[in-house]
mmCIF file of C-alpha atoms in Angstrom:
data_model
loop_
_atom_site.group_PDB
_atom_site.id
_atom_site.type_symbol
_atom_site.label_atom_id
_atom_site.label_comp_id
_atom_site.label_asym_id
_atom_site.label_seq_id
_atom_site.Cartn_x
_atom_site.Cartn_y
_atom_site.Cartn_z
ATOM 1 C CA MET I 959 9.494 40.278 35.656
ATOM 2 C CA ALA I 960 11.301 36.685 34.623
ATOM 3 C CA GLY I 961 8.733 35.373 37.302
ATOM 4 C CA THR I 962 5.794 36.761 35.210
ATOM 5 C CA LEU I 963 7.435 36.035 32.199
ATOM 6 C CA ASP I 964 8.573 32.570 32.168
ATOM 7 C CA ALA I 965 4.627 31.877 34.367
ATOM 8 C CA PRO I 966 3.354 28.931 33.179
ATOM 9 C CA ARG I 967 1.991 28.031 30.081
ATOM 10 C CA TYR I 968 -1.403 26.449 30.915
ATOM 11 C CA HIS I 969 -2.857 26.657 34.299
ATOM 12 C CA GLY I 970 -5.402 24.643 35.111
ATOM 13 C CA ARG I 971 -8.456 26.490 36.144
ATOM 14 C CA TRP I 972 -8.157 28.312 33.091
ATOM 15 C CA HIS I 973 -10.573 28.635 30.059
ATOM 16 C CA ARG I 974 -9.279 27.531 26.506
ATOM 17 C CA PRO I 975 -11.128 27.868 23.552
ATOM 18 C CA ARG I 976 -10.387 25.646 20.654
ATOM 19 C CA THR I 977 -10.481 27.028 17.467
ATOM 20 C CA SER I 978 -12.574 25.642 14.917
ATOM 21 C CA VAL I 979 -12.087 23.653 11.431
ATOM 22 C CA PHE I 980 -14.527 26.173 10.214
ATOM 23 C CA TRP I 981 -13.230 29.413 11.148
ATOM 24 C CA TRP I 982 -12.589 29.625 8.115
ATOM 25 C CA LEU I 983 -16.519 30.471 7.496
ATOM 26 C CA GLU I 984 -17.278 32.858 10.960
ATOM 27 C CA SER I 985 -16.628 35.811 8.421
ATOM 28 C CA TRP I 986 -16.896 36.341 4.765
ATOM 29 C CA ARG I 987 -13.499 38.084 5.101
ATOM 30 C CA TYR I 988 -11.717 34.966 6.284
ATOM 31 C CA THR I 989 -13.948 32.728 3.556
ATOM 32 C CA ARG I 990 -12.397 35.623 1.077
ATOM 33 C CA PHE I 991 -8.559 34.675 1.926
ATOM 34 C CA VAL I 992 -9.214 31.084 1.572
ATOM 35 C CA LEU I 993 -10.960 31.858 -1.355
ATOM 36 C CA ARG I 994 -7.542 33.114 -2.687
ATOM 37 C CA GLU I 995 -5.618 30.950 -1.321
ATOM 38 C CA LEU I 996 -7.791 28.027 -3.321
ATOM 39 C CA THR I 997 -7.525 29.846 -6.312
ATOM 40 C CA SER I 998 -3.430 29.273 -5.954
ATOM 41 C CA VAL I 999 -4.620 26.172 -7.611
ATOM 42 C CA CYS I 1000 -6.208 27.621 -11.083
ATOM 43 C CA VAL I 1001 -2.694 29.619 -11.355
ATOM 44 C CA ALA I 1002 -0.395 26.384 -10.785
ATOM 45 C CA TRP I 1003 -2.416 24.647 -13.215
ATOM 46 C CA THR I 1004 -2.850 27.829 -15.601
ATOM 47 C CA ALA I 1005 1.220 26.817 -15.453
ATOM 48 C CA LEU I 1006 1.177 23.496 -15.904
ATOM 49 C CA VAL I 1007 -1.044 23.833 -18.823
ATOM 50 C CA LEU I 1008 0.789 26.943 -20.803
ATOM 51 C CA MET I 1009 4.133 24.081 -20.102
ATOM 52 C CA ALA I 1010 2.106 21.815 -21.731
ATOM 53 C CA TYR I 1011 0.958 23.926 -24.950
ATOM 54 C CA VAL I 1012 4.648 25.103 -24.774
ATOM 55 C CA GLY I 1013 5.689 21.964 -25.651
ATOM 56 C CA ALA I 1014 3.210 20.216 -27.735
ATOM 57 C CA ALA I 1015 4.384 22.918 -29.846
ATOM 58 C CA GLY I 1016 8.201 22.740 -29.835
ATOM 59 C CA LEU I 1017 7.650 18.563 -30.545
ATOM 60 C CA GLY I 1018 5.991 19.288 -34.058
ATOM 61 C CA ALA I 1019 2.458 20.389 -35.630
ATOM 62 C CA GLU I 1020 1.485 16.839 -34.925
ATOM 63 C CA ALA I 1021 1.583 16.723 -31.463
ATOM 64 C CA LEU I 1022 -0.041 20.314 -31.591
ATOM 65 C CA ALA I 1023 -3.098 19.439 -32.867
ATOM 66 C CA THR I 1024 -3.490 16.722 -30.787
ATOM 67 C CA PHE I 1025 -2.475 19.184 -27.707
ATOM 68 C CA LEU I 1026 -5.847 21.663 -29.492
ATOM 69 C CA SER I 1027 -8.177 18.328 -30.037
ATOM 70 C CA TRP I 1028 -7.580 17.148 -26.030
ATOM 71 C CA MET I 1029 -8.101 21.209 -25.296
ATOM 72 C CA GLY I 1030 -10.896 21.614 -27.073
ATOM 73 C CA ALA I 1031 -13.680 18.993 -25.105
ATOM 74 C CA PRO I 1032 -16.509 20.475 -23.700
ATOM 75 C CA TRP I 1033 -15.381 19.039 -19.932
ATOM 76 C CA LEU I 1034 -12.038 20.912 -20.061
ATOM 77 C CA VAL I 1035 -13.588 24.183 -22.052
ATOM 78 C CA ALA I 1036 -16.274 24.537 -19.307
ATOM 79 C CA TRP I 1037 -13.185 23.737 -16.577
ATOM 80 C CA HIS I 1038 -11.228 26.309 -17.696
ATOM 81 C CA VAL I 1039 -14.497 28.520 -17.898
ATOM 82 C CA VAL I 1040 -14.026 27.808 -13.879
ATOM 83 C CA VAL I 1041 -9.533 28.201 -14.044
ATOM 84 C CA LEU I 1042 -10.360 31.386 -15.324
ATOM 85 C CA ALA I 1043 -12.685 32.442 -13.098
ATOM 86 C CA GLY I 1044 -10.061 31.677 -10.580
ATOM 87 C CA LEU I 1045 -7.153 32.845 -11.986
ATOM 88 C CA VAL I 1046 -9.164 36.702 -11.951
ATOM 89 C CA TYR I 1047 -9.580 36.351 -9.251
ATOM 90 C CA HIS I 1048 -6.579 35.025 -7.431
ATOM 91 C CA SER I 1049 -4.810 37.894 -9.617
ATOM 92 C CA VAL I 1050 -6.538 40.585 -8.765
ATOM 93 C CA SER I 1051 -6.845 39.890 -4.708
ATOM 94 C CA TRP I 1052 -3.119 39.760 -4.990
ATOM 95 C CA PHE I 1053 -2.335 42.583 -6.779
ATOM 96 C CA SER I 1054 -4.997 44.602 -4.452
ATOM 97 C CA LEU I 1055 -2.291 43.322 -1.721
ATOM 98 C CA ALA I 1056 0.232 44.602 -2.827
ATOM 99 C CA PRO I 1057 1.089 47.736 -1.669
ATOM 100 C CA SER I 1058 0.873 46.399 1.300
ATOM 101 C CA ALA I 1059 4.058 44.663 0.829
ATOM 102 C CA MET I 1060 5.950 46.720 -1.364
ATOM 103 C CA VAL I 1061 7.409 50.477 -0.214
ATOM 104 C CA VAL I 1062 8.472 52.707 -2.776
ATOM 105 C CA ARG I 1063 9.576 55.719 -2.089
ATOM 106 C CA VAL I 1064 10.216 58.379 -5.336
ATOM 107 C CA GLY I 1065 11.807 61.859 -3.115
ATOM 108 C CA GLY I 1066 11.214 60.628 -0.287
ATOM 109 C CA ARG I 1067 8.029 59.772 -0.524
ATOM 110 C CA ARG I 1068 5.536 56.805 -0.517
ATOM 111 C CA VAL I 1069 4.835 55.908 -3.577
ATOM 112 C CA PRO I 1070 0.487 56.021 -3.111
ATOM 113 C CA ALA I 1071 -1.299 52.594 -2.930
ATOM 114 C CA SER I 1072 -3.705 52.919 -5.965
ATOM 115 C CA LEU I 1073 -0.208 54.192 -8.087
ATOM 116 C CA ILE I 1074 2.127 50.774 -6.773
ATOM 117 C CA VAL I 1075 -2.157 48.688 -7.866
ATOM 118 C CA GLY I 1076 -1.947 49.825 -11.270
ATOM 119 C CA GLY I 1077 1.692 49.409 -11.881
ATOM 120 C CA ASN I 1078 0.702 45.955 -11.816
ATOM 121 C CA VAL I 1079 -1.953 45.720 -13.235
ATOM 122 C CA ALA I 1080 -1.019 47.673 -16.196
ATOM 123 C CA ALA I 1081 1.664 45.304 -16.234
ATOM 124 C CA TRP I 1082 -0.394 42.085 -16.155
ATOM 125 C CA VAL I 1083 -2.537 43.550 -18.935
ATOM 126 C CA VAL I 1084 0.086 44.065 -21.223
ATOM 127 C CA VAL I 1085 2.239 40.693 -20.785
ATOM 128 C CA SER I 1086 -0.974 39.283 -20.776
ATOM 129 C CA ALA I 1087 -2.086 41.211 -24.354
ATOM 130 C CA ALA I 1088 1.267 40.425 -25.748
ATOM 131 C CA LEU I 1089 0.705 36.255 -24.843
ATOM 132 C CA LEU I 1090 -2.766 36.812 -26.574
ATOM 133 C CA TRP I 1091 -0.792 38.830 -29.629
ATOM 134 C CA LEU I 1092 1.710 35.682 -30.244
ATOM 135 C CA ALA I 1093 -0.971 33.073 -29.254
ATOM 136 C CA GLY I 1094 -3.114 34.740 -32.318
ATOM 137 C CA ARG I 1095 0.454 34.398 -34.374
ATOM 138 C CA ALA I 1096 0.923 30.603 -33.849
ATOM 139 C CA MET R 849 -33.511 55.640 20.233
ATOM 140 C CA ALA R 850 -33.855 52.691 22.572
ATOM 141 C CA ALA R 851 -34.060 53.966 26.255
ATOM 142 C CA THR R 852 -31.799 50.178 27.190
ATOM 143 C CA VAL R 853 -29.806 47.983 25.267
ATOM 144 C CA THR R 854 -29.584 43.502 26.589
ATOM 145 C CA VAL R 855 -25.495 43.512 27.290
ATOM 146 C CA GLU R 856 -24.629 39.953 27.097
ATOM 147 C CA VAL R 857 -21.313 39.181 29.103
ATOM 148 C CA ALA R 858 -19.574 36.020 28.197
ATOM 149 C CA ARG R 859 -18.608 34.697 32.508
ATOM 150 C CA TYR R 860 -16.207 32.450 33.705
ATOM 151 C CA ARG R 861 -15.544 31.475 37.289
ATOM 152 C CA PRO R 862 -13.311 28.896 36.841
ATOM 153 C CA GLU R 863 -14.632 27.719 40.398
ATOM 154 C CA ARG R 864 -17.800 27.083 39.840
ATOM 155 C CA ASP R 865 -18.040 27.138 35.351
ATOM 156 C CA ALA R 866 -16.740 24.480 33.045
ATOM 157 C CA GLU R 867 -17.422 25.809 29.994
ATOM 158 C CA PRO R 868 -18.616 29.963 29.712
ATOM 159 C CA VAL R 869 -21.683 31.015 30.157
ATOM 160 C CA PHE R 870 -23.248 34.308 28.932
ATOM 161 C CA GLN R 871 -25.274 36.180 31.597
ATOM 162 C CA GLN R 872 -26.985 39.013 29.752
ATOM 163 C CA TYR R 873 -27.974 42.828 31.859
ATOM 164 C CA GLU R 874 -30.304 45.449 30.412
ATOM 165 C CA VAL R 875 -28.066 48.980 30.295
ATOM 166 C CA PRO R 876 -29.453 52.505 29.733
ATOM 167 C CA VAL R 877 -28.301 53.264 25.937
ATOM 168 C CA ARG R 878 -26.728 57.141 26.716
ATOM 169 C CA HIS R 879 -25.337 58.636 22.790
ATOM 170 C CA GLU R 880 -22.242 59.349 24.785
ATOM 171 C CA TRP R 881 -21.636 55.817 26.550
ATOM 172 C CA VAL R 882 -19.077 53.269 24.696
ATOM 173 C CA VAL R 883 -19.288 49.531 25.303
ATOM 174 C CA LEU R 884 -16.589 49.757 27.784
ATOM 175 C CA ASP R 885 -19.961 52.266 29.906
ATOM 176 C CA ALA R 886 -22.024 49.406 29.694
ATOM 177 C CA LEU R 887 -19.435 47.264 31.288
ATOM 178 C CA THR R 888 -18.838 49.174 33.765
ATOM 179 C CA HIS R 889 -22.752 50.522 33.584
ATOM 180 C CA VAL R 890 -22.521 46.981 35.009
ATOM 181 C CA LYS R 891 -20.003 46.038 37.609
ATOM 182 C CA ASP R 892 -21.011 49.652 39.556
ATOM 183 C CA GLU R 893 -24.829 49.450 39.110
ATOM 184 C CA ILE R 894 -25.865 45.362 39.061
ATOM 185 C CA ASP R 895 -23.060 42.154 39.528
ATOM 186 C CA GLY R 896 -20.205 43.975 41.007
ATOM 187 C CA SER R 897 -18.266 40.220 40.040
ATOM 188 C CA VAL R 898 -18.094 40.961 36.200
ATOM 189 C CA ALA R 899 -14.462 40.477 35.801
ATOM 190 C CA PHE R 900 -12.790 43.324 33.165
ATOM 191 C CA ARG R 901 -9.676 44.916 31.849
ATOM 192 C CA TRP R 902 -9.849 49.345 31.446
ATOM 193 C CA SER R 903 -7.782 51.203 32.500
ATOM 194 C CA CYS R 904 -7.048 55.152 30.358
ATOM 195 C CA ARG R 905 -10.437 54.595 28.330
ATOM 196 C CA MET R 906 -9.179 57.096 25.930
ATOM 197 C CA GLY R 907 -7.504 54.614 22.981
ATOM 198 C CA VAL R 908 -4.259 54.412 24.271
ATOM 199 C CA CYS R 909 -3.851 52.507 26.971
ATOM 200 C CA GLY R 910 -4.972 48.550 25.485
ATOM 201 C CA SER R 911 -6.239 47.332 27.671
ATOM 202 C CA CYS R 912 -9.818 46.998 26.991
ATOM 203 C CA GLY R 913 -9.718 44.857 23.591
ATOM 204 C CA MET R 914 -12.898 42.674 24.198
ATOM 205 C CA MET R 915 -14.937 40.779 20.867
ATOM 206 C CA VAL R 916 -18.144 42.538 20.423
ATOM 207 C CA ASN R 917 -21.015 40.790 18.440
ATOM 208 C CA GLY R 918 -17.480 39.080 17.071
ATOM 209 C CA GLN R 919 -15.422 41.580 16.675
ATOM 210 C CA PRO R 920 -11.898 42.203 17.975
ATOM 211 C CA THR R 921 -12.746 45.937 19.454
ATOM 212 C CA LEU R 922 -11.221 48.763 21.865
ATOM 213 C CA THR R 923 -14.783 48.414 23.342
ATOM 214 C CA CYS R 924 -13.426 52.270 25.248
ATOM 215 C CA ALA R 925 -13.617 53.517 21.138
ATOM 216 C CA SER R 926 -16.873 51.825 20.431
ATOM 217 C CA TYR R 927 -20.199 53.496 20.876
ATOM 218 C CA LEU R 928 -23.068 51.883 21.970
ATOM 219 C CA THR R 929 -25.234 53.300 19.728
ATOM 220 C CA ASP R 930 -23.110 51.357 16.957
ATOM 221 C CA HIS R 931 -24.356 48.704 18.319
ATOM 222 C CA LEU R 932 -28.046 49.603 18.283
ATOM 223 C CA PRO R 933 -30.499 47.696 18.360
ATOM 224 C CA GLY R 934 -28.662 44.380 19.779
ATOM 225 C CA PRO R 935 -27.948 42.932 22.230
ATOM 226 C CA ILE R 936 -24.685 43.334 22.508
ATOM 227 C CA ARG R 937 -21.619 40.308 22.669
ATOM 228 C CA ILE R 938 -19.013 40.701 24.886
ATOM 229 C CA GLU R 939 -16.576 37.809 24.712
ATOM 230 C CA PRO R 940 -12.774 38.145 25.733
ATOM 231 C CA LEU R 941 -10.234 38.313 23.327
ATOM 232 C CA ARG R 942 -9.792 35.160 20.939
ATOM 233 C CA HIS R 943 -7.250 32.674 21.138
ATOM 234 C CA PHE R 944 -5.987 33.964 24.616
ATOM 235 C CA PRO R 945 -6.655 31.575 27.553
ATOM 236 C CA VAL R 946 -9.184 32.777 29.643
ATOM 237 C CA ILE R 947 -7.999 32.924 33.440
ATOM 238 C CA ARG R 948 -12.047 34.691 34.548
ATOM 239 C CA ASP R 949 -14.643 35.830 32.804
ATOM 240 C CA LEU R 950 -13.664 39.168 29.852
ATOM 241 C CA VAL R 951 -9.939 38.274 30.963
ATOM 242 C CA VAL R 952 -7.513 36.545 29.161
ATOM 243 C CA ASP R 953 -3.536 35.508 30.181
ATOM 244 C CA LEU R 954 -1.136 38.114 28.021
ATOM 245 C CA ALA R 955 2.008 36.049 29.014
ATOM 246 C CA SER R 956 1.459 33.984 26.002
ATOM 247 C CA PHE R 957 1.844 37.475 23.725
ATOM 248 C CA LEU R 958 5.097 38.439 26.890
ATOM 249 C CA ARG R 959 7.373 35.895 25.802
ATOM 250 C CA LYS R 960 7.006 36.711 22.671
ATOM 251 C CA LEU R 961 7.643 40.170 22.773
ATOM 252 C CA ARG R 962 10.428 39.368 24.244
ATOM 253 C CA ARG R 963 12.301 37.944 21.728
ATOM 254 C CA VAL R 964 12.314 40.398 18.903
ATOM 255 C CA LYS R 965 13.970 43.194 21.288
ATOM 256 C CA PRO R 966 11.876 45.292 20.503
ATOM 257 C CA TRP R 967 13.934 48.153 22.175
ATOM 258 C CA ILE R 968 17.363 50.301 19.935
ATOM 259 C CA VAL R 969 19.596 47.679 19.891
ATOM 260 C CA ARG R 970 23.251 49.032 19.691
ATOM 261 C CA ASP R 971 26.463 48.317 21.361
ATOM 262 C CA ASP R 972 28.406 51.471 20.704
ATOM 263 C CA GLY R 973 27.875 54.364 23.071
ATOM 264 C CA PRO R 974 26.137 57.434 22.386
ATOM 265 C CA VAL R 975 27.908 58.259 19.234
ATOM 266 C CA GLU R 976 27.032 61.917 19.146
ATOM 267 C CA PRO R 977 28.407 64.403 20.834
ATOM 268 C CA GLU R 978 25.578 65.643 22.508
ATOM 269 C CA GLY R 979 25.286 61.232 23.142
ATOM 270 C CA GLU R 980 21.925 61.935 21.093
ATOM 271 C CA TYR R 981 21.215 60.115 17.852
ATOM 272 C CA ARG R 982 19.975 62.866 15.434
ATOM 273 C CA GLN R 983 17.638 61.630 12.995
ATOM 274 C CA THR R 984 15.871 63.509 10.119
ATOM 275 C CA PRO R 985 11.485 63.729 9.430
ATOM 276 C CA GLU R 986 12.490 61.239 6.467
ATOM 277 C CA GLU R 987 14.191 58.485 8.961
ATOM 278 C CA LEU R 988 11.365 58.826 11.310
ATOM 279 C CA GLU R 989 8.552 58.394 9.047
ATOM 280 C CA ARG R 990 9.942 55.093 7.411
ATOM 281 C CA TYR R 991 9.290 53.739 10.817
ATOM 282 C CA HIS R 992 6.345 56.019 12.982
ATOM 283 C CA GLN R 993 3.619 54.466 11.618
ATOM 284 C CA PHE R 994 5.005 50.790 12.807
ATOM 285 C CA SER R 995 5.127 52.740 16.746
ATOM 286 C CA GLN R 996 1.698 53.549 16.847
ATOM 287 C CA CYS R 997 1.127 50.165 18.591
ATOM 288 C CA ILE R 998 -0.726 49.855 21.313
ATOM 289 C CA ASN R 999 -0.196 46.633 22.334
ATOM 290 C CA CYS R 1000 -3.940 45.912 22.625
ATOM 291 C CA LEU R 1001 -3.505 42.280 21.096
ATOM 292 C CA LEU R 1002 -6.676 42.893 19.021
ATOM 293 C CA CYS R 1003 -4.969 41.875 16.273
ATOM 294 C CA TYR R 1004 -4.178 38.604 17.253
ATOM 295 C CA SER R 1005 -7.589 38.007 17.981
ATOM 296 C CA ALA R 1006 -8.284 38.980 14.623
ATOM 297 C CA CYS R 1007 -6.110 36.377 13.101
ATOM 298 C CA PRO R 1008 -6.283 32.507 13.062
ATOM 299 C CA ILE R 1009 -2.758 31.704 12.227
ATOM 300 C CA VAL R 1010 -2.302 32.407 16.303
ATOM 301 C CA GLY R 1011 -5.663 30.439 16.942
ATOM 302 C CA LEU R 1012 -4.402 27.523 15.126
ATOM 303 C CA GLU R 1013 -0.754 28.395 15.491
ATOM 304 C CA PRO R 1014 0.054 28.796 19.024
ATOM 305 C CA ASP R 1015 3.899 29.908 18.536
ATOM 306 C CA PHE R 1016 3.400 31.894 15.817
ATOM 307 C CA THR R 1017 5.401 35.689 17.398
ATOM 308 C CA GLY R 1018 1.997 37.203 15.545
ATOM 309 C CA PRO R 1019 0.955 40.431 14.333
ATOM 310 C CA ALA R 1020 1.566 43.640 16.809
ATOM 311 C CA ALA R 1021 5.587 41.423 18.130
ATOM 312 C CA ILE R 1022 6.742 41.418 14.582
ATOM 313 C CA ALA R 1023 5.186 44.906 13.584
ATOM 314 C CA LEU R 1024 7.625 46.137 16.540
ATOM 315 C CA ALA R 1025 10.351 44.129 15.656
ATOM 316 C CA GLN R 1026 9.382 45.221 12.470
ATOM 317 C CA ARG R 1027 9.697 49.161 13.955
ATOM 318 C CA TYR R 1028 12.843 48.429 14.995
ATOM 319 C CA ASN R 1029 14.952 47.237 11.887
ATOM 320 C CA LEU R 1030 13.338 50.153 9.858
ATOM 321 C CA ASP R 1031 14.919 53.138 13.032
ATOM 322 C CA SER R 1032 18.015 54.602 11.797
ATOM 323 C CA ARG R 1033 18.974 54.314 15.761
ATOM 324 C CA ASP R 1034 19.092 51.192 15.318
ATOM 325 C CA ARG R 1035 21.240 47.774 14.798
ATOM 326 C CA GLY R 1036 19.705 44.937 16.338
ATOM 327 C CA ALA R 1037 18.200 43.872 12.713
ATOM 328 C CA ARG R 1038 20.951 39.987 12.416
ATOM 329 C CA GLU R 1039 19.599 39.522 16.414
ATOM 330 C CA ARG R 1040 16.024 39.841 16.149
ATOM 331 C CA LEU R 1041 16.591 37.684 12.744
ATOM 332 C CA GLU R 1042 16.367 33.826 13.922
ATOM 333 C CA ALA R 1043 13.508 35.725 16.201
ATOM 334 C CA LEU R 1044 11.518 36.840 12.736
ATOM 335 C CA SER R 1045 12.914 34.455 9.786
ATOM 336 C CA GLY R 1046 12.982 31.390 11.989
ATOM 337 C CA ASP R 1047 9.945 28.980 13.148
ATOM 338 C CA HIS R 1048 6.952 30.508 14.066
ATOM 339 C CA GLY R 1049 8.562 33.607 12.716
ATOM 340 C CA ILE R 1050 6.791 36.194 9.394
ATOM 341 C CA TRP R 1051 6.016 32.410 7.505
ATOM 342 C CA ASP R 1052 3.813 30.955 9.441
ATOM 343 C CA CYS R 1053 1.780 34.765 8.247
ATOM 344 C CA THR R 1054 -0.744 33.705 4.932
ATOM 345 C CA PHE R 1055 -1.611 37.056 4.822
ATOM 346 C CA VAL R 1056 -5.365 36.614 6.046
ATOM 347 C CA GLY R 1057 -4.769 40.582 6.979
ATOM 348 C CA GLU R 1058 -7.171 41.014 9.304
ATOM 349 C CA CYS R 1059 -4.671 42.390 11.849
ATOM 350 C CA THR R 1060 -4.054 45.054 10.043
ATOM 351 C CA GLU R 1061 -8.550 45.268 9.683
ATOM 352 C CA VAL R 1062 -9.277 45.679 13.558
ATOM 353 C CA CYS R 1063 -5.621 47.720 14.414
ATOM 354 C CA PRO R 1064 -7.300 50.667 15.819
ATOM 355 C CA LYS R 1065 -4.083 52.655 15.742
ATOM 356 C CA ASN R 1066 -3.613 51.944 11.591
ATOM 357 C CA VAL R 1067 -0.247 50.428 12.623
ATOM 358 C CA ASP R 1068 -0.622 47.516 9.403
ATOM 359 C CA PRO R 1069 0.985 44.676 11.331
ATOM 360 C CA ALA R 1070 -0.167 43.052 8.168
ATOM 361 C CA GLY R 1071 2.102 45.315 5.646
ATOM 362 C CA ALA R 1072 4.975 44.942 8.496
ATOM 363 C CA ILE R 1073 5.492 41.404 8.004
ATOM 364 C CA GLN R 1074 5.073 41.328 4.045
ATOM 365 C CA GLN R 1075 7.670 43.574 3.836
ATOM 366 C CA TYR R 1076 10.502 42.115 6.324
ATOM 367 C CA LYS R 1077 8.944 38.668 4.764
ATOM 368 C CA LEU R 1078 9.846 40.904 0.904
ATOM 369 C CA ALA R 1079 13.325 41.608 2.575
ATOM 370 C CA SER R 1080 14.513 38.577 3.094
ATOM 371 C CA ALA R 1081 13.789 36.388 0.435
ATOM 372 C CA LEU R 1082 16.002 39.474 -1.486
ATOM 373 C CA ASP R 1083 18.290 39.476 0.988
ATOM 374 C CA THR R 1084 18.859 35.685 0.502
ATOM 375 C CA LEU R 1085 18.365 36.030 -2.867
ATOM 376 C CA ARG R 1086 21.145 38.685 -2.910
ATOM 377 C CA SER R 1087 23.115 36.138 -1.147
ATOM 378 C CA PHE R 1088 22.770 33.663 -3.474
ATOM 379 C CA VAL R 1089 23.999 35.747 -6.419
ATOM 380 C CA LEU R 1090 26.438 37.327 -4.614
ATOM 381 C CA PRO R 1091 27.920 35.149 -2.665
ATOM 382 C CA TRP R 1092 31.589 37.293 -1.870
ATOM 383 C CA GLY R 1093 29.415 41.031 -0.894
ATOM 384 C CA LYS R 1094 27.780 41.975 1.555
#
């Protein structure tokens, strides 16, 4: 048995195809995965902007006004529309994967995937609505 | 329905081919034939030199996995009629060295499998009076899905990480480790920790999820890996918050 498992890793007469750097274009499902990974940049960007927003608000009205005037620049508004689309795609695709990682049992039975996705989306909507409300008051 | 279909079989004969080449064969289409039947027809009636693996022909042994039109497929479970009008391109499983034609070398997988100790680990001998480890249906249900793996390795061919990081332990081996970790009779989780959480373990997985998509037995290896990641992360967090507790 040991002889079989410890056989040489490489053999001169085997053919060993290499994975192309464009493997993620081979199927839409791979591309979808790469898009999900890339849109995490949108999540990071949003977190940075949110922290800068809170920081500016903490420095006073003048700093907040300067920050908001920067944010109103047309190119930044256009970029943030793209960021929002990426953020929604990232969030929705992650929530749809949540049931794979989260095994919740109630009364010995596994909670259905639809309830886990629904719970995540509901929590997301509630937190987003609360943030919008807070921002509106500010 | 077409009377025949063209199958394009990847041929790699190390004594004469520097690279695999495709060879076309015309095979009859029968309603009940699967892709493996087409290959068997080629071997029996047209060209006996074509090499491929198969055994049970009923989705149990996991020997006849190949790439069919670019998709990792159990060829005994894929009807010819689903691929008409053809041609049907048949290649060896991706991400494994090709020994000949459609036959790949599986030693790398066997090495990985052995590392995760896919068996019940006990050091206390039989504890039940009858020498059995009893289990409730609920305890069985926790790991049952992961125990359905037939080692067909379609998941390794679907996983781009296996292609990019050949040492990645990979979906089936991790799912089988998790199958034993979740078994109430097993005590080996700590012994599997290094193989699963160390280099080339679960953290190499970026959750592409294709392993689960192609699994012919609905094992959900991607789920097994993410569940282990979550458990491992919670365990680490717990050791920070409660360093004195178990």
